[in-house]
Coordinates of C-alpha atoms and ligand atoms in Angstrom, one line a residue:
X23 CA 17.4 -13.2 5.7
X24 CA 15.0 -12.2 3.0
X25 CA 11.6 -14.1 2.7
X26 CA 8.9 -13.5 0.1
X27 CA 5.3 -14.1 0.9
X28 CA 3.1 -14.9 -2.1
X29 CA -0.5 -15.8 -2.7
X30 CA -0.9 -19.1 -4.4
X31 CA -4.4 -18.7 -5.8
X32 CA -6.4 -15.7 -7.0
X33 CA -5.8 -13.5 -4.1
X34 CA -7.2 -13.0 -0.6
X35 CA -5.6 -16.1 0.8
X36 CA -4.9 -14.4 4.1
X37 CA -1.5 -12.8 3.2
X38 CA -2.2 -9.9 5.6
X39 CA -2.8 -12.1 8.6
X40 CA 0.4 -14.2 7.9
X41 CA 2.6 -11.1 7.3
X42 CA 1.3 -9.5 10.6
X43 CA 1.9 -12.8 12.4
X44 CA 5.5 -13.0 11.2
X45 CA 6.3 -9.3 11.1
X46 CA 7.9 -9.1 14.5
X47 CA 10.6 -11.6 13.4
X48 CA 11.7 -9.1 10.7
X49 CA 13.2 -5.6 10.7
X50 CA 11.7 -4.5 7.4
X51 CA 8.5 -5.3 5.6
X52 CA 8.1 -4.3 2.0
X53 CA 5.7 -4.4 -0.9
X54 CA 7.1 -4.9 -4.4
X55 CA 4.2 -4.7 -6.9
X56 CA 0.6 -3.7 -7.3
X57 CA -1.0 -0.8 -5.6
X58 CA -4.2 -0.1 -3.7
X59 CA -6.0 -2.9 -5.6
X60 CA -4.8 -5.0 -2.7
X61 CA -6.8 -5.4 0.5
X62 CA -5.0 -7.1 3.3
X63 CA -7.1 -7.5 6.5
X64 CA -5.5 -7.8 9.9
X65 CA -7.2 -8.2 13.2
X66 CA -5.4 -7.4 16.4
X67 CA -7.6 -7.7 19.5
X68 CA -10.6 -5.5 18.9
X69 CA -8.9 -3.5 16.2
X70 CA -9.4 -4.2 12.5
X71 CA -7.0 -2.8 9.9
X72 CA -7.3 -3.0 6.1
X73 CA -3.9 -2.4 4.4
X74 CA -4.1 -1.4 0.7
X75 CA -0.8 0.2 -0.2
X76 CA 1.1 0.0 3.1
X77 CA 2.8 -3.2 4.0
X78 CA 1.0 -5.1 6.8
X79 CA 4.1 -4.7 8.9
X80 CA 3.1 -1.0 9.5
X81 CA 1.0 -2.1 12.5
X82 CA 4.2 -3.2 14.3
X83 CA 5.8 0.0 15.5
X84 CA 9.3 -1.5 15.3
X85 CA 9.0 -2.4 11.6
X86 CA 10.4 -0.2 8.9
X87 CA 8.1 -0.5 5.8
X88 CA 9.0 0.1 2.2
X89 CA 6.9 0.7 -0.9
X90 CA 9.1 -0.7 -3.6
X91 CA 9.9 0.5 -7.1
X92 CA 7.6 -2.1 -8.7
X93 CA 4.5 -0.6 -7.2
X94 CA 2.1 1.9 -8.7
X95 CA 1.1 4.5 -6.1
X96 CA -1.9 6.7 -6.0
X97 CA -0.7 9.6 -3.8
X98 CA -4.2 10.5 -2.7
X99 CA -4.9 6.9 -1.7
X100 CA -1.5 6.8 0.0
X101 CA -2.3 9.7 2.3
X102 CA -5.9 8.5 2.9
X103 CA -4.4 5.3 4.2
X104 CA -1.7 7.0 6.2
X105 CA -4.3 9.2 7.8
X106 CA -6.6 6.3 8.5
X107 CA -3.7 4.3 10.2
X108 CA -2.8 7.4 12.2
X109 CA -6.4 7.7 13.4
X110 CA -6.2 4.1 14.5
X111 CA -3.2 4.9 16.7
X112 CA -0.3 3.8 14.3
X113 CA 2.6 6.2 14.2
X114 CA 3.7 6.8 10.6
X115 CA 6.9 8.8 10.1
X116 CA 9.4 9.0 7.3
X117 CA 11.8 7.1 9.5
X118 CA 9.7 4.0 9.4
X119 CA 8.0 4.4 6.0
X120 CA 10.1 4.6 2.8
X121 CA 8.6 5.1 -0.7
X122 CA 10.8 4.3 -3.7
X123 CA 11.8 7.2 -5.9
X124 CA 11.3 4.8 -8.9
X125 CA 7.8 3.7 -8.1
X126 CA 5.2 5.0 -10.6
X127 CA 2.3 7.3 -9.7
X128 CA -1.3 6.5 -10.5
X129 CA -2.8 9.7 -11.9
X130 CA -6.5 10.7 -11.9
X131 CA -6.6 10.0 -15.7
X132 CA -5.5 6.4 -15.1
X133 CA -8.6 5.9 -12.9
X134 CA -10.8 7.3 -15.7
X135 CA -9.0 5.0 -18.3
X136 CA -9.6 2.0 -16.1
X137 CA -13.3 2.7 -16.4
X138 CA -13.3 3.3 -20.2
X139 CA -11.2 0.2 -20.8
X140 CA -13.7 -2.0 -18.9
X141 CA -16.6 -0.3 -20.7
X142 CA -14.9 -1.0 -24.1
X143 CA -14.4 -4.7 -23.2
X144 CA -18.1 -5.1 -22.4
X145 CA -18.8 -8.9 -21.9
X146 CA -15.1 -9.6 -21.9
X147 CA -14.3 -7.1 -19.2
X148 CA -11.7 -8.1 -16.6
X149 CA -13.7 -6.9 -13.5
X150 CA -10.8 -4.8 -12.3
X151 CA -10.8 -2.8 -9.0
X152 CA -11.1 0.4 -11.1
X153 CA -8.2 1.9 -9.2
X154 CA -6.2 2.8 -12.3
X155 CA -3.7 0.0 -11.8
X156 CA -3.6 -1.4 -15.4
X157 CA -3.4 2.1 -17.1
X158 CA -0.6 3.2 -14.8
X159 CA 1.4 0.1 -15.7
X160 CA 0.6 0.6 -19.4
X161 CA 2.2 4.0 -19.1
X162 CA 5.2 2.6 -17.2
X163 CA 5.9 0.1 -19.9
X164 CA 5.1 2.6 -22.6
X165 CA 7.8 4.8 -21.1
X166 CA 5.3 7.6 -20.5
X167 CA 4.8 7.1 -16.8
X168 CA 5.4 9.6 -14.0
X169 CA 7.7 8.3 -11.3
X170 CA 7.7 9.5 -7.7
X171 CA 11.1 11.3 -8.4
X172 CA 9.6 13.1 -11.4
X173 CA 6.7 14.4 -9.3
X174 CA 9.2 16.2 -7.0
X175 CA 10.4 18.4 -9.9
X176 CA 7.5 20.8 -10.6
X177 CA 8.3 21.6 -14.3
X178 CA 8.8 18.0 -15.0
X179 CA 5.6 17.0 -13.3
X180 CA 3.6 19.7 -15.2
X181 CA 5.0 18.7 -18.5
X182 CA 4.4 15.0 -17.9
X183 CA 0.9 15.5 -16.8
X184 CA 0.1 17.7 -19.9
X185 CA 1.6 15.0 -22.2
X186 CA -0.1 12.1 -20.4
X187 CA -3.4 13.9 -20.3
X188 CA -3.4 14.8 -23.9
X189 CA -3.5 11.2 -24.9
X190 CA -5.8 10.1 -22.1
X191 CA -8.3 12.8 -22.8
X192 CA -8.7 11.5 -26.4
X193 CA -9.9 8.2 -25.1
X194 CA -11.9 9.7 -22.2
X195 CA -13.8 12.0 -24.6
X196 CA -14.4 9.2 -27.1
X197 CA -16.3 7.4 -24.3
X198 CA -18.5 10.5 -23.8
X199 CA -16.9 11.5 -20.6
X200 CA -15.8 15.0 -19.6
X201 CA -12.1 15.7 -20.4
X202 CA -9.9 16.1 -17.3
X203 CA -8.0 19.4 -16.8
X204 CA -4.3 19.3 -16.5
X205 CA -4.1 22.4 -14.3
X206 CA -6.4 20.8 -11.7
X207 CA -4.5 17.6 -11.8
X208 CA -1.2 19.4 -11.4
X209 CA -2.5 21.4 -8.5
X210 CA -3.7 18.2 -6.7
X211 CA -0.6 16.0 -7.4
X212 CA 2.0 18.7 -6.8
X213 CA 0.6 19.3 -3.3
X214 CA 0.5 15.5 -2.6
X215 CA 4.1 15.1 -4.0
X216 CA 5.3 17.8 -1.6
X217 CA 3.7 15.9 1.3
X218 CA 5.3 12.7 0.0
X219 CA 8.8 14.2 -0.3
X220 CA 10.1 13.3 3.2
X221 CA 9.1 9.6 2.6
X222 CA 10.9 9.3 -0.7
X223 CA 14.0 7.1 -0.6
X224 CA 16.4 5.3 -2.9
X225 CA 15.0 2.0 -1.7
X226 CA 17.3 -0.5 -3.4
X227 CA 20.2 1.2 -1.8
X228 CA 18.3 1.1 1.5
X229 CA 17.9 -2.7 1.1
X230 CA 21.6 -3.1 0.2
X231 CA 22.6 -1.3 3.4
X232 CA 20.1 -3.3 5.4
X233 CA 21.5 -6.5 4.0
X234 CA 25.0 -5.5 5.0
X235 CA 23.7 -5.0 8.6
X236 CA 22.1 -8.5 8.5
X237 CA 18.6 -7.0 8.8
X238 CA 15.7 -9.4 8.2
X239 CA 13.5 -8.4 5.3
X240 CA 10.0 -9.7 4.5
X241 CA 8.6 -9.0 1.0
X242 CA 4.8 -9.0 1.0
X243 CA 3.2 -10.0 -2.3
X244 CA -0.1 -8.5 -3.2
X245 CA -2.6 -10.2 -5.5
X246 CA -1.4 -13.7 -6.3
X247 CA 0.1 -16.2 -8.7
X248 CA -2.9 -16.8 -10.8
X249 CA -3.4 -13.0 -11.2
X250 CA 0.3 -12.6 -12.4
X251 CA 0.4 -10.9 -15.8
X252 CA 2.8 -13.5 -17.2
X253 CA 1.8 -16.7 -15.4
X254 CA -1.8 -16.2 -14.4
X255 CA -5.1 -16.7 -16.2
X256 CA -4.3 -14.0 -18.8
X257 CA -6.0 -11.7 -19.8
X258 CA -8.0 -12.0 -16.6
X259 CA -5.1 -10.9 -14.4
X260 CA -3.6 -7.8 -12.8
X261 CA -0.9 -5.9 -14.6
X262 CA 2.1 -6.8 -12.4
X263 CA 4.2 -9.8 -11.4
X264 CA 3.3 -11.0 -7.9
X265 CA 5.3 -14.2 -8.4
X266 CA 8.7 -14.8 -6.7
X267 CA 10.7 -13.5 -9.6
X268 CA 8.8 -10.2 -9.5
X269 CA 10.0 -9.7 -5.9
X270 CA 13.6 -9.2 -6.9
X271 CA 12.8 -6.8 -9.7
X272 CA 10.0 -4.9 -7.8
X273 CA 12.0 -4.4 -4.6
X274 CA 15.4 -4.0 -6.3
X275 CA 17.0 -6.9 -4.5
X276 CA 19.4 -9.4 -6.1
X277 CA 17.5 -12.7 -6.7
X278 CA 20.3 -14.7 -4.9
X279 CA 19.8 -12.7 -1.7
X280 CA 16.3 -14.1 -1.3
X281 CA 16.4 -16.9 1.3
X282 CA 13.0 -18.4 0.8
X283 CA 9.5 -18.2 -0.5
X284 CA 6.4 -18.8 1.7
X285 CA 3.2 -19.6 -0.2
X286 CA -0.1 -18.6 1.3
X287 CA -2.7 -21.2 0.4
X288 CA -6.3 -21.1 1.4
X289 CA -8.1 -24.4 2.1
X290 CA -10.5 -23.6 -0.7
X291 CA -10.4 -21.0 -3.5
X292 CA -12.0 -17.7 -4.3
X293 CA -11.9 -15.3 -7.1
X294 CA -13.0 -11.6 -7.4
X295 CA -13.7 -10.2 -10.9
X296 CA -14.1 -12.1 -14.1
X297 CA -12.2 -14.9 -15.6
X298 CA -11.9 -18.7 -15.6
X299 CA -12.2 -20.5 -12.3
X300 CA -12.2 -24.3 -12.9
X301 CA -13.4 -25.4 -9.4
X302 CA -16.1 -22.6 -9.0
X303 CA -19.2 -23.7 -7.1
X304 CA -21.9 -23.0 -9.6
X305 CA -25.7 -23.7 -10.0
X306 CA -26.1 -27.1 -8.1
X307 CA -23.4 -26.0 -5.6
X308 CA -24.8 -22.5 -5.0
X309 CA -25.8 -23.3 -1.5
X310 CA -22.3 -24.5 -0.7
X311 CA -20.8 -21.3 -2.2
X312 CA -23.1 -19.3 0.0
X313 CA -22.1 -21.3 3.1
X314 CA -18.4 -20.8 2.4
X315 CA -18.9 -17.1 1.6
X316 CA -20.8 -16.5 4.8
X317 CA -18.5 -18.6 7.0
X318 CA -15.3 -17.2 5.4
X319 CA -16.7 -13.7 5.1
X320 CA -15.8 -13.8 1.4
X321 CA -16.5 -10.2 0.4
X322 CA -13.8 -8.0 -1.2
X323 CA -12.0 -5.9 1.4
X324 CA -11.5 -3.1 -1.3
X325 CA -14.6 -3.3 -3.5
X326 CA -17.0 -5.3 -1.2
X327 CA -17.8 -7.5 -4.1
X328 CA -19.0 -11.0 -3.1
X329 CA -16.1 -13.3 -3.9
X330 CA -16.7 -16.3 -6.2
X331 CA -16.1 -19.5 -4.2
X332 CA -14.7 -22.8 -5.3
X333 CA -13.1 -26.0 -4.1
X334 CA -9.3 -26.4 -3.6
X335 CA -7.6 -26.7 -6.9
X336 CA -4.5 -28.9 -6.4
X337 CA -3.5 -28.6 -10.1
X338 CA -3.5 -24.8 -10.0
X339 CA -1.9 -24.6 -6.6
X340 CA 0.9 -27.1 -7.5
X341 CA 1.6 -25.0 -10.5
X342 CA 1.9 -22.0 -8.2
X343 CA 4.2 -24.0 -5.8
X344 CA 6.5 -24.9 -8.7
X345 CA 6.5 -21.5 -10.3
X346 CA 7.4 -19.7 -7.1
X347 CA 9.5 -22.4 -5.6
X348 CA 7.6 -22.4 -2.3
X349 CA 9.9 -23.7 0.4
X350 CA 6.9 -23.9 2.8
X351 CA 3.2 -23.1 2.8
X352 CA 0.9 -21.3 5.3
X353 CA -2.5 -23.0 5.0
X354 CA -5.3 -20.5 5.9
X355 CA -8.9 -20.7 6.8
X356 CA -9.1 -24.3 7.9
X357 CA -11.9 -23.4 10.3
X358 CA -14.2 -22.2 7.5
X359 CA -14.6 -25.8 6.4
X360 CA -15.7 -27.0 9.9
X361 CA -19.3 -27.3 8.9
X362 CA -18.9 -29.5 5.8
X363 CA -19.9 -33.1 5.5
X364 CA -17.7 -33.7 2.5
X365 CA -14.9 -31.7 0.9
X366 CA -13.9 -31.9 -2.7
X367 CA -10.4 -31.4 -4.0
X368 CA -9.6 -31.0 -7.7
X369 CA -6.7 -33.4 -8.5
X370 CA -6.7 -33.2 -12.3
X371 CA -8.2 -31.5 -15.3
X372 CA -10.0 -32.8 -18.3
X373 CA -10.4 -30.8 -21.5
X374 CA -12.6 -32.3 -24.3
X375 CA -12.4 -35.7 -22.7
X376 CA -8.6 -35.7 -22.4
X377 CA -6.7 -35.6 -19.1
X378 CA -4.1 -32.8 -18.9
X379 CA -1.4 -32.4 -16.3
X380 CA -0.3 -28.9 -16.9
X381 CA -1.9 -25.6 -16.2
X382 CA -3.3 -24.3 -19.6
X383 CA -2.1 -21.0 -21.0
X384 CA -5.2 -20.2 -23.0
X385 CA -8.2 -18.7 -21.3
X386 CA -10.5 -20.5 -23.7
X387 CA -9.0 -23.9 -22.6
X388 CA -9.2 -22.8 -18.9
X389 CA -12.9 -22.1 -19.4
X390 CA -13.4 -25.6 -20.8
X391 CA -11.7 -27.5 -17.9
X392 CA -13.7 -30.2 -16.3
X393 CA -12.2 -30.7 -12.8
X394 CA -11.5 -34.3 -11.6
X395 CA -12.4 -34.4 -8.0
X396 CA -11.5 -36.5 -5.0
X397 CA -13.9 -36.3 -2.1
X398 CA -12.7 -36.3 1.4
X399 CA -14.8 -36.7 4.6
X400 CA -15.3 -33.5 6.6
X401 CA -14.5 -33.3 10.4
X402 CA -17.7 -31.6 11.4
X403 CA -16.3 -30.0 14.5
X404 CA -15.0 -26.7 15.7
X405 CA -11.4 -25.9 14.9
X406 CA -11.6 -22.1 15.4
X407 CA -8.6 -20.9 17.4
X408 CA -6.8 -24.2 17.7
X409 CA -3.1 -23.7 18.2
X410 CA -1.7 -27.3 18.4
X411 CA -1.7 -29.8 15.6
X412 CA -2.6 -32.6 18.0
X413 CA -5.8 -30.8 18.9
X414 CA -7.1 -30.9 15.3
X415 CA -9.7 -33.6 14.5
X416 CA -8.1 -36.5 12.7
X417 CA -10.1 -35.8 9.5
X418 CA -8.9 -32.2 9.5
X419 CA -5.3 -33.4 9.8
X420 CA -5.9 -35.8 6.9
X421 CA -7.2 -33.0 4.8
X422 CA -4.2 -30.9 5.5
X423 CA -1.9 -33.8 4.7
X424 CA -3.8 -34.5 1.5
X425 CA -3.4 -30.9 0.3
X426 CA 0.3 -30.9 1.3
X427 CA 0.9 -34.1 -0.7
X428 CA -1.1 -32.9 -3.7
X429 CA 1.0 -29.7 -4.1
X430 CA 4.2 -31.3 -3.0
X431 CA 5.2 -28.8 -0.3
X432 CA 5.4 -29.1 3.5
X433 CA 3.0 -27.0 5.5
X434 CA 4.7 -24.8 8.0
X435 CA 1.7 -23.0 9.5
X436 CA -2.0 -23.6 9.7
X437 CA -4.4 -20.7 10.3
X438 CA -7.6 -21.4 12.3
X439 CA -9.1 -17.9 12.5
X440 CA -8.4 -14.3 11.6
X441 CA -6.6 -13.4 14.8
X442 CA -2.8 -13.5 15.3
X443 CA -2.9 -16.2 17.9
X444 CA -5.4 -18.4 16.0
X445 CA -2.5 -20.2 14.4
X446 CA -0.8 -23.6 14.5
X447 CA 3.0 -23.1 13.9
X448 CA 4.3 -26.4 12.9
X449 CA 7.9 -27.3 13.6
X450 CA 8.6 -27.2 9.9
X451 CA 12.3 -27.7 9.2
X452 CA 12.3 -25.1 6.4
X453 CA 10.7 -22.3 8.4
X454 CA 12.8 -23.1 11.5
X455 CA 16.0 -22.7 9.6
X456 CA 14.8 -19.2 8.4
X457 CA 14.3 -18.0 11.9
X458 CA 17.5 -19.3 13.5
Ligands
GDP1 P1 -5.2 -11.1 1.7 O1 -5.6 -10.2 0.6 O2 -4.5 -12.3 1.2 O3 -4.4 -10.4 2.8 O4 -6.5 -11.6 2.3 P2 -7.8 -10.7 2.7 O5 -7.4 -10.0 4.0 O6 -8.3 -9.9 1.6 O7 -8.9 -11.8 3.0 C1 -8.7 -12.8 3.9 C2 -9.8 -12.7 5.0 O8 -9.8 -13.9 5.8 C3 -9.5 -11.6 6.0 O9 -10.7 -11.1 6.4 C4 -8.8 -12.3 7.2 O10 -9.0 -11.7 8.4 C5 -9.5 -13.6 7.2 N1 -8.7 -14.8 7.6 C6 -7.3 -15.0 7.5 N2 -7.0 -16.2 8.0 C7 -8.1 -16.7 8.4 C8 -8.4 -18.0 9.0 O11 -7.6 -18.9 9.2 N3 -9.8 -18.2 9.4 C9 -10.7 -17.3 9.1 N4 -12.0 -17.6 9.5 N5 -10.5 -16.1 8.6 C10 -9.2 -15.8 8.2
IMO2 P1 -5.1 -9.0 -2.6 O1 -3.7 -8.5 -2.4 C1 -8.2 -10.5 -5.3 C2 -8.3 -8.8 -9.3 C3 -9.4 -7.9 -9.7 C4 -9.5 -8.2 -11.2 C5 -8.1 -8.3 -11.6 C6 -7.5 -7.1 -12.2 O2 -6.0 -8.5 -1.6 O3 -5.1 -10.5 -2.7 P2 -6.8 -4.7 -11.2 O4 -7.6 -3.7 -10.5 O5 -5.6 -5.2 -10.4 O6 -6.4 -4.3 -12.6 O7 -7.8 -6.0 -11.4 O8 -7.4 -8.7 -10.4 N1 -7.6 -8.4 -8.1 C7 -7.6 -9.0 -6.9 N2 -8.4 -10.1 -6.5 N3 -7.3 -9.9 -4.4 C8 -6.6 -8.9 -4.8 O9 -5.6 -8.4 -4.0 C9 -6.7 -8.3 -6.1 N4 -6.2 -7.3 -6.7 C10 -6.7 -7.3 -8.0 O10 -10.6 -8.3 -9.0 O11 -10.1 -9.5 -11.3
MG3 MG1 -7.3 -9.2 -0.1

């Protein structure tokens, strides 16, 4: 059984919580794209973990975790996270953590280029996490990248750094910054690569063997559908493919081996960074945005930036459901809406007075969208920690039902708080069949 977990909106839907919740039903948990731009928060008792590069399954000692070939890995950030997890009592060994030999490395000059690229864009900047993600993927697709396996061959690593840096320094200097030194970068990265060596693995072969042994695999998407470089709100996206198709490529798993796709959907939307956000609570709704931000603790787990908050966008989420083929949905953060008198849901878009039914490709069109809302009554009572659907207030159940109908997917799980057990697992036929 191989299940993919994917964010349906612009990220931070609660993927980490859901992966952690489901991880003990799987043998292997793997990431397949992105890097340490992700921030997946998991709470277990009085312990808080923020996973950036490592799959959220790492918290479960029985899970084997994989960083797939589609990822971009900053080796320094990798070991910072490994050390952080170790200090929090998690045992991390090469037996339970595998890093793809084909994954690309984020080099110090990629970080510098992320800064210069944002500077160059000025008002049109993307608002990236400045972790070097985009420039590392540019080098990958430009066939100039440095892969994990290259870093293990000293002469190759040295030559690749010199070549990469020669180009990067031209840009870095053009922006008035100090050029970086290849000897310093080589010294730093070669030491980190040596430390990485025992973790390096031919991961697609590892998955093929696991499949033969009927092992259960969970693929943990980072970022989300609307940040996908092909399908998201381009150019205000990340540089990888978080969507379901990306999972096969980025993990090195045949697409027809994937059993199902679980979408993670928040009861409202947020966005970090720039770019169109049709249902954003602006001006007159600023108080509402502040209330949601405060109740939902909507601050970036990586950059600490306040997240932009908005109403549930059924058009965009239905688009995500169709694109990824969600078999089921985990609906998160229901409790955050407990205090609201009324809740708006965007059920259609209007551009220049015309109703449109598809998700526009052009960011200028996206910016012009006038959302068509339906307003539902709030339930005005506490749902934190509820674990049974029958204990939810009727109006909360109606809201959940409304969202499910508007995106056309059954809801298999409702989250009512950040903790593992603050969850309603519905007897959803799709999810049940997965776990048989
Ligand atoms: P991810 O990037 O999709 O893993 O999401 P983040 O971890 O960045 O952000 C989600 C935040 O919401 C985290 O702080 C979670 O602990 C928290 N969270 C997840 N599910 C719930 C929920 O049902 N209710 C509340 N109140 N918080 C939740
Ligand atoms: P998780 O996995 C929310 C956003 C950035 C920026 C854009 C491009 O925690 O949901 P990048 O550094 O990737 O080049 O930035 O993507 N972004 C995220 N927003 N959650 C994330 O990850 C994100 N990862 C990147 O804010 O707008
Ligand atoms: Mg996050």
